[in-house]
């Protein structure tokens, strides 16, 4: 049992320099928790709404109202009350805002309170956060396999290329530490290839290299060249993961690749991505078609679901209801888990468990607007979900999350790393890794 002494919200600033909500929760027993709301740029239309003040100041992004919701609505309703655990605090948040998209309080307010409560309750039990999560949900903690961005595009790079995330995964590594080492080599190899071509132009929102390419596929070719430059054979220990984020360049089954001045329908987009799956060692693909194109998502899954991880992000927005529907419908075989898309830890975990029960992979993920908050590293470890997507290998809001996994690995031991098997189980692995 915990008794809440104070809840205080304040405005802090995220990795893009935008305002965001930080919450401190102090318990009567002296334990406390703090968390900061992240923010997406390529947002699903059905995800929890960030309450922003609008107007001209701070590009309409100010969060005075959301902070006030914490201090003037949530705090008075909760201070002095006794709760059994963080889930009971989440239930109280949901009672204050039962709307499906957290329109009343703002998802940025609810997620910061929910995560701060998770931290506070873990502290009250004198447990590291990952341990509290593992114990509470009766999970076996493990160190996740990262998806790490090398080139950032789409909404994270002024749409310089259409595809959003060009990432690597290193399932062939023996430890999380080795993933970091190999990723560092690939990241800087990619940078030096860009520099040699006179195309090094800084970095995108999540720390990946700014994508100065003439076509989307050129980014893939460069990624393969970067992997090779490190002495790795693409598809052996290191593979490619893409977030197409197709909702950003598609509408009602019509897609426009602006970089290549190409219009295509769902069928042509699926064919193009299928050609990429044949030509490159891609083991994971996120939002291959738009969130408004469920038939396309089902068709993509029908054609390629046995050879690649197909993640729903904008399409599923960490919603238990939408995941249930997609399982039934036969669209996707994996889901991205972003706590701020749904608004509370309880709801995000519920969605993850539904997905896992159906044999889907759950991938805990950061947002493109992040901070020093490392809660998601603990969430992915504590749930033992298997995969973590954080952005690139650059900028402290990203590195903080990778570094936190290294610290947890010191406690859990290298054997707790989940890598090693997934690539061999993929279509690519079966075909090329004899
Ligand atoms: C995504 C995320 C992270 P955003 O689409 O998966 O890359 O982007 O936070 O902008 O939605
Ligand atoms: Mg995405």
Tab-separated table of C-alpha atoms and ligand atoms in Angstrom:
chain	number	residue	atom	x	y	z
A	1	UNK	CA	0.000	0.000	0.000
A	2	UNK	CA	1.210	3.508	-0.757
A	3	UNK	CA	-0.168	6.878	0.261
A	4	UNK	CA	0.387	9.785	-2.093
A	5	UNK	CA	1.790	12.858	-0.368
A	6	UNK	CA	2.255	15.172	-3.343
A	7	UNK	CA	1.910	15.137	-7.121
A	8	UNK	CA	3.534	18.036	-8.909
A	9	UNK	CA	3.642	18.767	-12.604
A	10	UNK	CA	6.030	21.183	-14.251
A	11	UNK	CA	6.961	22.233	-17.766
A	12	UNK	CA	10.306	20.917	-19.035
A	13	UNK	CA	11.703	20.675	-22.589
A	14	UNK	CA	12.155	17.712	-24.924
A	15	UNK	CA	14.889	16.748	-27.406
A	16	UNK	CA	13.358	18.948	-30.125
A	17	UNK	CA	13.203	21.949	-27.789
A	18	UNK	CA	9.443	21.633	-27.393
A	19	UNK	CA	7.719	21.991	-24.025
A	20	UNK	CA	6.589	18.816	-22.320
A	21	UNK	CA	5.185	17.631	-18.992
A	22	UNK	CA	7.273	16.331	-16.091
A	23	UNK	CA	5.639	14.867	-12.985
A	24	UNK	CA	7.056	14.184	-9.511
A	25	UNK	CA	5.145	11.938	-7.133
A	26	UNK	CA	6.157	11.826	-3.483
A	27	UNK	CA	4.744	9.104	-1.232
A	28	UNK	CA	4.108	9.407	2.517
A	29	UNK	CA	6.863	6.847	3.174
A	30	UNK	CA	9.433	9.096	1.473
A	31	UNK	CA	9.673	7.153	-1.802
A	32	UNK	CA	9.329	9.202	-4.951
A	33	UNK	CA	9.069	8.827	-8.716
A	34	UNK	CA	9.586	11.163	-11.650
A	35	UNK	CA	8.719	10.816	-15.336
A	36	UNK	CA	8.536	12.985	-18.440
A	37	UNK	CA	6.062	12.679	-21.320
A	38	UNK	CA	7.618	12.041	-24.759
A	39	UNK	CA	6.038	13.337	-27.992
A	40	UNK	CA	5.595	11.910	-31.477
A	41	UNK	CA	5.863	13.706	-34.829
A	42	UNK	CA	4.437	10.971	-37.044
A	43	UNK	CA	1.400	10.375	-34.893
A	44	UNK	CA	-1.410	7.919	-35.467
A	45	UNK	CA	-4.784	9.629	-35.800
A	46	UNK	CA	-6.307	7.474	-33.044
A	47	UNK	CA	-3.569	7.851	-30.420
A	48	UNK	CA	-4.000	9.680	-27.106
A	49	UNK	CA	-4.052	13.428	-27.636
A	50	UNK	CA	-1.277	15.595	-26.259
A	51	UNK	CA	-2.938	18.629	-24.754
A	52	UNK	CA	-1.207	21.708	-26.204
A	53	UNK	CA	-2.200	25.304	-25.595
A	54	UNK	CA	-2.333	26.385	-29.252
A	55	UNK	CA	-1.950	30.038	-30.209
A	56	UNK	CA	1.157	31.578	-31.645
A	57	UNK	CA	3.565	31.308	-28.685
A	58	UNK	CA	5.927	28.334	-28.780
A	59	UNK	CA	4.391	27.294	-32.099
A	60	UNK	CA	1.201	26.410	-30.233
A	61	UNK	CA	3.092	23.673	-28.399
A	62	UNK	CA	2.953	25.022	-24.847
A	63	UNK	CA	1.715	22.634	-22.160
A	64	UNK	CA	0.424	25.026	-19.481
A	65	UNK	CA	-3.034	23.420	-19.585
A	66	UNK	CA	-1.653	19.890	-19.349
A	67	UNK	CA	0.563	20.891	-16.392
A	68	UNK	CA	-2.452	22.560	-14.778
A	69	UNK	CA	-4.453	19.356	-15.280
A	70	UNK	CA	-1.793	17.531	-13.252
A	71	UNK	CA	-1.632	20.133	-10.481
A	72	UNK	CA	-5.265	21.188	-10.326
A	73	UNK	CA	-7.241	18.071	-11.287
A	74	UNK	CA	-5.130	14.930	-10.842
A	75	UNK	CA	-3.233	15.979	-7.694
A	76	UNK	CA	-6.282	17.105	-5.648
A	77	UNK	CA	-8.084	13.888	-6.600
A	78	UNK	CA	-5.222	11.642	-5.492
A	79	UNK	CA	-3.229	13.287	-2.708
A	80	UNK	CA	-3.841	11.657	0.680
A	81	UNK	CA	-5.367	8.547	-0.880
A	82	UNK	CA	-4.063	5.034	-0.333
A	83	UNK	CA	-3.385	2.849	-3.356
A	84	UNK	CA	-2.422	-0.823	-3.524
A	85	UNK	CA	0.043	-0.294	-6.382
A	86	UNK	CA	0.690	1.638	-9.603
A	87	UNK	CA	-2.184	-0.132	-11.367
A	88	UNK	CA	-4.622	1.291	-8.824
A	89	UNK	CA	-3.214	4.767	-9.480
A	90	UNK	CA	-3.706	4.184	-13.223
A	91	UNK	CA	-7.312	3.158	-12.518
A	92	UNK	CA	-7.824	6.459	-10.708
A	93	UNK	CA	-6.371	8.353	-13.696
A	94	UNK	CA	-8.751	6.506	-16.007
A	95	UNK	CA	-11.683	7.361	-13.736
A	96	UNK	CA	-10.767	11.041	-14.085
A	97	UNK	CA	-10.420	10.712	-17.865
A	98	UNK	CA	-12.352	7.798	-19.333
A	99	UNK	CA	-12.274	9.281	-22.867
A	100	UNK	CA	-10.720	6.961	-25.477
A	101	UNK	CA	-8.020	9.414	-26.513
A	102	UNK	CA	-7.426	11.122	-23.145
A	103	UNK	CA	-9.052	14.266	-24.490
A	104	UNK	CA	-10.022	15.489	-21.017
A	105	UNK	CA	-6.651	15.599	-19.280
A	106	UNK	CA	-4.272	15.141	-22.218
A	107	UNK	CA	-2.207	12.022	-22.850
A	108	UNK	CA	0.915	14.046	-22.026
A	109	UNK	CA	-0.475	14.651	-18.514
A	110	UNK	CA	-1.713	11.087	-17.932
A	111	UNK	CA	1.416	9.344	-19.217
A	112	UNK	CA	3.722	11.440	-17.031
A	113	UNK	CA	1.590	10.729	-13.933
A	114	UNK	CA	1.259	7.029	-14.763
A	115	UNK	CA	5.006	6.533	-15.312
A	116	UNK	CA	5.911	8.631	-12.250
A	117	UNK	CA	3.558	6.437	-10.188
A	118	UNK	CA	5.273	3.326	-11.559
A	119	UNK	CA	8.641	4.737	-10.449
A	120	UNK	CA	7.305	5.784	-7.031
A	121	UNK	CA	5.770	2.384	-6.288
A	122	UNK	CA	8.991	0.620	-7.368
A	123	UNK	CA	10.945	2.935	-5.067
A	124	UNK	CA	8.516	2.206	-2.211
A	125	UNK	CA	9.298	-1.479	-2.670
A	126	UNK	CA	13.041	-0.668	-2.849
A	127	UNK	CA	13.200	-2.343	-6.251
A	128	UNK	CA	14.743	-1.182	-9.494
A	129	UNK	CA	11.968	-0.256	-11.925
A	130	UNK	CA	12.499	-3.244	-14.230
A	131	UNK	CA	12.322	-5.594	-11.243
A	132	UNK	CA	9.067	-4.086	-10.008
A	133	UNK	CA	7.549	-4.457	-13.493
A	134	UNK	CA	8.715	-8.082	-13.796
A	135	UNK	CA	7.392	-8.970	-10.331
A	136	UNK	CA	4.084	-7.150	-10.700
A	137	UNK	CA	3.229	-8.719	-14.053
A	138	UNK	CA	4.931	-12.040	-13.239
A	139	UNK	CA	7.294	-11.801	-16.166
A	140	UNK	CA	10.828	-13.046	-16.732
A	141	UNK	CA	13.054	-10.027	-17.195
A	142	UNK	CA	15.332	-10.044	-20.232
A	143	UNK	CA	17.545	-7.610	-22.104
A	144	UNK	CA	15.865	-6.658	-25.394
A	145	UNK	CA	17.192	-6.754	-28.918
A	146	UNK	CA	17.426	-3.123	-30.094
A	147	UNK	CA	16.252	-1.636	-33.358
A	148	UNK	CA	18.638	1.258	-33.966
A	149	UNK	CA	18.203	3.947	-36.586
A	150	UNK	CA	21.080	4.739	-38.972
A	151	UNK	CA	19.244	7.133	-41.313
A	152	UNK	CA	16.211	9.150	-40.240
A	153	UNK	CA	13.679	10.304	-42.811
A	154	UNK	CA	10.017	11.183	-43.230
A	155	UNK	CA	8.549	13.473	-40.581
A	156	UNK	CA	11.844	13.345	-38.678
A	157	UNK	CA	13.904	14.898	-41.479
A	158	UNK	CA	11.654	17.437	-43.204
A	159	UNK	CA	10.543	14.603	-45.534
A	160	UNK	CA	13.943	14.624	-47.250
A	161	UNK	CA	13.166	10.979	-48.069
A	162	UNK	CA	9.713	9.415	-47.787
A	163	UNK	CA	10.575	6.361	-45.687
A	164	UNK	CA	10.962	7.271	-42.009
A	165	UNK	CA	13.373	4.887	-40.276
A	166	UNK	CA	16.267	2.951	-41.775
A	167	UNK	CA	17.442	0.832	-38.862
A	168	UNK	CA	19.629	-2.133	-38.066
A	169	UNK	CA	19.066	-5.040	-35.737
A	170	UNK	CA	21.888	-7.271	-34.543
A	171	UNK	CA	20.220	-10.498	-33.467
A	172	UNK	CA	23.472	-12.347	-34.148
A	173	UNK	CA	25.224	-10.538	-31.299
A	174	UNK	CA	25.963	-12.475	-28.147
A	175	UNK	CA	25.233	-9.644	-25.742
A	176	UNK	CA	23.612	-6.241	-25.603
A	177	UNK	CA	27.104	-4.845	-25.218
A	178	UNK	CA	28.111	-6.399	-28.532
A	179	UNK	CA	25.019	-4.916	-30.213
A	180	UNK	CA	26.190	-1.478	-29.080
A	181	UNK	CA	29.699	-2.102	-30.413
A	182	UNK	CA	28.535	-3.339	-33.829
A	183	UNK	CA	25.968	-0.534	-34.075
A	184	UNK	CA	28.598	2.083	-33.338
A	185	UNK	CA	30.758	0.676	-36.166
A	186	UNK	CA	27.838	0.629	-38.645
A	187	UNK	CA	26.637	4.095	-37.617
A	188	UNK	CA	30.040	5.695	-38.204
A	189	UNK	CA	30.642	3.652	-41.379
A	190	UNK	CA	27.388	5.084	-42.737
A	191	UNK	CA	28.536	8.579	-41.754
A	192	UNK	CA	31.867	8.158	-43.502
A	193	UNK	CA	30.185	6.894	-46.690
A	194	UNK	CA	27.976	9.986	-46.639
A	195	UNK	CA	31.048	12.183	-46.063
A	196	UNK	CA	32.968	10.552	-48.946
A	197	UNK	CA	30.056	11.370	-51.271
A	198	UNK	CA	29.902	14.933	-49.965
A	199	UNK	CA	26.496	14.171	-48.493
A	200	UNK	CA	27.111	14.403	-44.792
A	201	UNK	CA	24.582	16.989	-43.644
A	202	UNK	CA	24.088	16.478	-39.944
A	203	UNK	CA	21.500	14.390	-38.216
A	204	UNK	CA	17.726	13.971	-38.110
A	205	UNK	CA	15.350	14.144	-35.114
A	206	UNK	CA	16.286	10.798	-33.609
A	207	UNK	CA	20.048	11.096	-34.197
A	208	UNK	CA	20.226	9.136	-37.475
A	209	UNK	CA	22.186	10.675	-40.368
A	210	UNK	CA	20.297	13.239	-42.417
A	211	UNK	CA	19.141	11.327	-45.531
A	212	UNK	CA	20.621	13.097	-48.563
A	213	UNK	CA	19.608	10.536	-51.190
A	214	UNK	CA	18.150	10.623	-54.695
A	215	UNK	CA	15.787	7.732	-54.023
A	216	UNK	CA	14.447	5.869	-51.022
A	217	UNK	CA	16.188	2.722	-52.176
A	218	UNK	CA	19.535	4.520	-52.227
A	219	UNK	CA	19.252	4.745	-48.438
A	220	UNK	CA	18.902	0.966	-48.310
A	221	UNK	CA	21.899	0.488	-50.618
A	222	UNK	CA	23.963	2.819	-48.442
A	223	UNK	CA	22.899	0.971	-45.319
A	224	UNK	CA	24.040	-2.321	-46.848
A	225	UNK	CA	27.340	-0.692	-47.870
A	226	UNK	CA	27.798	0.615	-44.312
A	227	UNK	CA	27.240	-2.846	-42.834
A	228	UNK	CA	29.740	-4.305	-45.335
A	229	UNK	CA	32.263	-1.589	-44.565
A	230	UNK	CA	32.455	-2.844	-40.974
A	231	UNK	CA	33.402	-6.320	-42.219
A	232	UNK	CA	29.953	-7.780	-41.472
A	233	UNK	CA	28.029	-9.720	-44.105
A	234	UNK	CA	24.566	-8.112	-44.310
A	235	UNK	CA	21.948	-10.582	-43.159
A	236	UNK	CA	24.345	-12.686	-41.127
A	237	UNK	CA	24.643	-11.037	-37.720
A	238	UNK	CA	23.300	-7.649	-38.762
A	239	UNK	CA	19.965	-7.178	-40.510
A	240	UNK	CA	17.778	-4.276	-41.589
A	241	UNK	CA	14.556	-2.999	-40.048
A	242	UNK	CA	12.370	-0.337	-41.667
A	243	UNK	CA	9.610	1.937	-40.447
A	244	UNK	CA	7.853	2.915	-43.657
A	245	UNK	CA	5.407	5.154	-41.703
A	246	UNK	CA	3.234	5.027	-44.839
A	247	UNK	CA	0.408	7.081	-43.285
A	248	UNK	CA	2.718	10.069	-43.723
A	249	UNK	CA	2.691	9.809	-47.522
A	250	UNK	CA	-0.561	7.963	-48.146
A	251	UNK	CA	-4.260	8.670	-48.170
A	252	UNK	CA	-7.115	6.279	-48.916
A	253	UNK	CA	-4.921	3.705	-50.623
A	254	UNK	CA	-3.052	6.277	-52.736
A	255	UNK	CA	0.609	6.812	-51.952
A	256	UNK	CA	3.011	9.446	-53.188
A	257	UNK	CA	6.771	9.070	-52.908
A	258	UNK	CA	7.647	12.746	-53.255
A	259	UNK	CA	11.392	12.169	-53.538
A	260	UNK	CA	10.897	10.031	-56.632
A	261	UNK	CA	7.834	11.908	-57.894
A	262	UNK	CA	5.973	8.591	-57.951
A	263	UNK	CA	2.306	7.908	-57.276
A	264	UNK	CA	1.236	4.391	-56.442
A	265	UNK	CA	-1.746	2.440	-55.203
A	266	UNK	CA	-1.671	-0.070	-52.345
A	267	UNK	CA	-0.854	-2.962	-54.662
A	268	UNK	CA	2.132	-1.150	-56.197
A	269	UNK	CA	3.433	-0.127	-52.766
A	270	UNK	CA	3.173	-3.713	-51.520
A	271	UNK	CA	4.958	-4.931	-54.660
A	272	UNK	CA	7.742	-2.382	-54.189
A	273	UNK	CA	8.239	-3.366	-50.553
A	274	UNK	CA	8.137	-7.034	-51.563
A	275	UNK	CA	10.960	-6.357	-54.033
A	276	UNK	CA	12.929	-4.737	-51.186
A	277	UNK	CA	12.316	-7.780	-48.994
A	278	UNK	CA	13.762	-9.950	-51.777
A	279	UNK	CA	16.762	-7.730	-52.381
A	280	UNK	CA	17.814	-6.681	-48.877
A	281	UNK	CA	18.193	-8.486	-45.548
A	282	UNK	CA	15.105	-6.886	-44.005
A	283	UNK	CA	13.730	-8.750	-40.982
A	284	UNK	CA	11.255	-6.183	-39.692
A	285	UNK	CA	8.949	-3.664	-41.355
A	286	UNK	CA	6.648	-1.199	-39.598
A	287	UNK	CA	3.503	0.446	-40.962
A	288	UNK	CA	4.128	-0.757	-44.561
A	289	UNK	CA	0.828	0.811	-45.636
A	290	UNK	CA	-1.232	3.639	-44.189
A	291	UNK	CA	-3.299	3.394	-40.987
A	292	UNK	CA	-6.408	3.998	-43.121
A	293	UNK	CA	-5.609	1.001	-45.326
A	294	UNK	CA	-6.431	-2.113	-43.238
A	295	UNK	CA	-7.092	-4.192	-46.352
A	296	UNK	CA	-3.594	-3.306	-47.545
A	297	UNK	CA	-2.163	-4.242	-44.157
A	298	UNK	CA	-3.928	-7.587	-44.328
A	299	UNK	CA	-2.729	-8.210	-47.882
A	300	UNK	CA	0.857	-7.306	-46.933
A	301	UNK	CA	0.620	-9.706	-43.963
A	302	UNK	CA	-0.856	-12.457	-46.129
A	303	UNK	CA	1.985	-12.144	-48.609
A	304	UNK	CA	4.951	-11.590	-46.321
A	305	UNK	CA	3.843	-12.404	-42.772
A	306	UNK	CA	5.778	-15.664	-42.742
A	307	UNK	CA	9.067	-14.059	-43.642
A	308	UNK	CA	9.208	-10.721	-41.892
A	309	UNK	CA	8.103	-9.079	-38.660
A	310	UNK	CA	5.254	-6.714	-39.558
A	311	UNK	CA	4.727	-4.069	-36.875
A	312	UNK	CA	1.630	-1.946	-36.490
A	313	UNK	CA	2.380	1.484	-35.037
A	314	UNK	CA	0.200	4.327	-36.388
A	315	UNK	CA	-2.261	1.587	-37.368
A	316	UNK	CA	-2.626	0.137	-33.854
A	317	UNK	CA	-1.538	3.009	-31.541
A	318	UNK	CA	-0.953	0.637	-28.577
A	319	UNK	CA	-4.723	0.129	-28.351
A	320	UNK	CA	-5.924	-3.168	-26.952
A	321	UNK	CA	-9.129	-2.915	-28.963
A	322	UNK	CA	-7.341	-2.188	-32.247
A	323	UNK	CA	-4.816	-4.986	-31.636
A	324	UNK	CA	-7.634	-7.452	-30.945
A	325	UNK	CA	-9.352	-6.386	-34.170
A	326	UNK	CA	-6.129	-6.681	-36.189
A	327	UNK	CA	-5.423	-10.170	-34.814
A	328	UNK	CA	-8.902	-11.249	-35.827
A	329	UNK	CA	-8.606	-9.530	-39.214
A	330	UNK	CA	-5.184	-11.001	-39.988
A	331	UNK	CA	-3.272	-7.730	-40.297
A	332	UNK	CA	0.288	-7.440	-38.829
A	333	UNK	CA	2.099	-9.954	-36.656
A	334	UNK	CA	3.670	-7.497	-34.204
A	335	UNK	CA	2.853	-4.280	-32.381
A	336	UNK	CA	4.798	-1.239	-31.269
A	337	UNK	CA	4.181	-0.406	-27.605
A	338	UNK	CA	4.356	3.323	-26.853
A	339	UNK	CA	2.902	4.178	-23.446
A	340	UNK	CA	2.034	7.733	-24.475
A	341	UNK	CA	-0.016	6.513	-27.460
A	342	UNK	CA	-2.563	5.063	-25.051
A	343	UNK	CA	-1.921	7.173	-21.955
A	344	UNK	CA	-1.220	4.800	-19.051
A	345	UNK	CA	1.197	1.974	-18.249
A	346	UNK	CA	-1.696	-0.359	-17.379
A	347	UNK	CA	-3.315	0.023	-20.789
A	348	UNK	CA	-0.001	-0.341	-22.647
A	349	UNK	CA	0.841	-3.566	-20.800
A	350	UNK	CA	-2.654	-4.911	-21.431
A	351	UNK	CA	-2.154	-4.342	-25.169
A	352	UNK	CA	1.256	-6.005	-25.067
A	353	UNK	CA	-0.177	-9.068	-23.296
A	354	UNK	CA	-3.019	-9.383	-25.821
A	355	UNK	CA	-0.496	-9.279	-28.660
A	356	UNK	CA	1.827	-11.778	-27.028
A	357	UNK	CA	-1.019	-14.199	-26.400
A	358	UNK	CA	-1.726	-14.204	-30.141
A	359	UNK	CA	1.912	-15.055	-30.856
A	360	UNK	CA	2.778	-11.511	-31.870
A	361	UNK	CA	6.031	-9.731	-31.064
A	362	UNK	CA	5.717	-6.652	-28.846
A	363	UNK	CA	8.301	-3.925	-29.409
A	364	UNK	CA	8.567	-1.242	-26.723
A	365	UNK	CA	9.333	2.085	-28.393
A	366	UNK	CA	10.402	5.653	-27.750
A	367	UNK	CA	8.963	8.666	-29.576
A	368	UNK	CA	10.812	11.029	-31.884
A	369	UNK	CA	10.540	13.728	-29.204
A	370	UNK	CA	12.297	12.289	-26.158
A	371	UNK	CA	14.094	13.283	-22.967
A	372	UNK	CA	16.487	11.912	-20.372
A	373	UNK	CA	13.635	9.710	-19.090
A	374	UNK	CA	14.673	6.044	-19.288
A	375	UNK	CA	11.422	4.389	-18.181
A	376	UNK	CA	11.020	2.490	-21.458
A	377	UNK	CA	14.352	0.695	-21.023
A	378	UNK	CA	12.979	-0.693	-17.750
A	379	UNK	CA	9.603	-1.456	-19.297
A	380	UNK	CA	11.119	-3.512	-22.096
A	381	UNK	CA	13.398	-5.389	-19.665
A	382	UNK	CA	10.735	-5.915	-16.995
A	383	UNK	CA	8.154	-7.219	-19.474
A	384	UNK	CA	10.840	-9.328	-21.135
A	385	UNK	CA	9.191	-8.206	-24.370
A	386	UNK	CA	12.249	-8.965	-26.510
A	387	UNK	CA	12.698	-5.778	-28.552
A	388	UNK	CA	13.306	-2.080	-27.945
A	389	UNK	CA	13.205	0.773	-30.471
A	390	UNK	CA	14.713	4.040	-29.306
A	391	UNK	CA	16.009	5.930	-32.357
A	392	UNK	CA	19.636	6.237	-33.297
A	393	UNK	CA	23.087	5.891	-31.772
A	394	UNK	CA	23.597	9.581	-31.166
A	395	UNK	CA	22.153	12.278	-28.862
A	396	UNK	CA	21.801	11.719	-25.150
A	397	UNK	CA	18.036	11.240	-25.060
A	398	UNK	CA	18.674	8.100	-27.162
A	399	UNK	CA	21.971	6.974	-25.618
A	400	UNK	CA	20.498	7.296	-22.100
A	401	UNK	CA	18.103	4.459	-22.922
A	402	UNK	CA	20.795	2.200	-24.394
A	403	UNK	CA	23.111	2.980	-21.474
A	404	UNK	CA	20.368	2.115	-18.991
A	405	UNK	CA	20.037	-1.325	-20.620
A	406	UNK	CA	23.799	-1.799	-20.169
A	407	UNK	CA	23.466	-0.993	-16.464
A	408	UNK	CA	20.606	-3.477	-16.106
A	409	UNK	CA	22.622	-6.059	-18.053
A	410	UNK	CA	25.321	-5.750	-15.376
A	411	UNK	CA	22.759	-6.940	-12.843
A	412	UNK	CA	20.978	-9.553	-14.951
A	413	UNK	CA	24.091	-10.869	-16.707
A	414	UNK	CA	24.837	-11.222	-20.421
A	415	UNK	CA	22.751	-14.409	-20.608
A	416	UNK	CA	19.618	-12.328	-20.104
A	417	UNK	CA	20.053	-10.878	-23.638
A	418	UNK	CA	17.386	-12.243	-25.985
A	419	UNK	CA	19.423	-12.066	-29.214
A	420	UNK	CA	20.792	-14.976	-31.124
A	421	UNK	CA	17.768	-16.735	-32.507
A	422	UNK	CA	15.375	-14.381	-34.288
A	423	UNK	CA	17.370	-13.872	-37.490
A	424	UNK	CA	17.759	-17.593	-38.031
A	425	UNK	CA	14.015	-17.990	-37.723
A	426	UNK	CA	13.221	-15.384	-40.346
A	427	UNK	CA	12.634	-16.143	-43.950
A	428	UNK	CA	15.912	-14.396	-44.718
A	429	UNK	CA	17.741	-16.436	-42.115
A	430	UNK	CA	16.311	-19.733	-43.317
A	431	UNK	CA	17.248	-18.938	-46.877
A	432	UNK	CA	20.704	-17.518	-46.311
A	433	UNK	CA	21.952	-18.744	-42.933
A	434	UNK	CA	22.561	-22.415	-43.346
B	1	LIG	C1	7.620	5.924	-34.949
B	1	LIG	C2	8.162	6.941	-33.968
B	1	LIG	C3	9.567	6.648	-33.569
B	1	LIG	P1	7.078	9.306	-33.757
B	1	LIG	O1	6.953	6.261	-35.917
B	1	LIG	O2	7.785	4.731	-34.725
B	1	LIG	O3	10.434	6.502	-34.676
B	1	LIG	O4	8.041	8.240	-34.476
B	1	LIG	O5	7.446	9.327	-32.327
B	1	LIG	O6	7.340	10.596	-34.452
B	1	LIG	O7	5.678	8.806	-33.967
B	2	LIG	MG1	6.427	4.147	-36.479
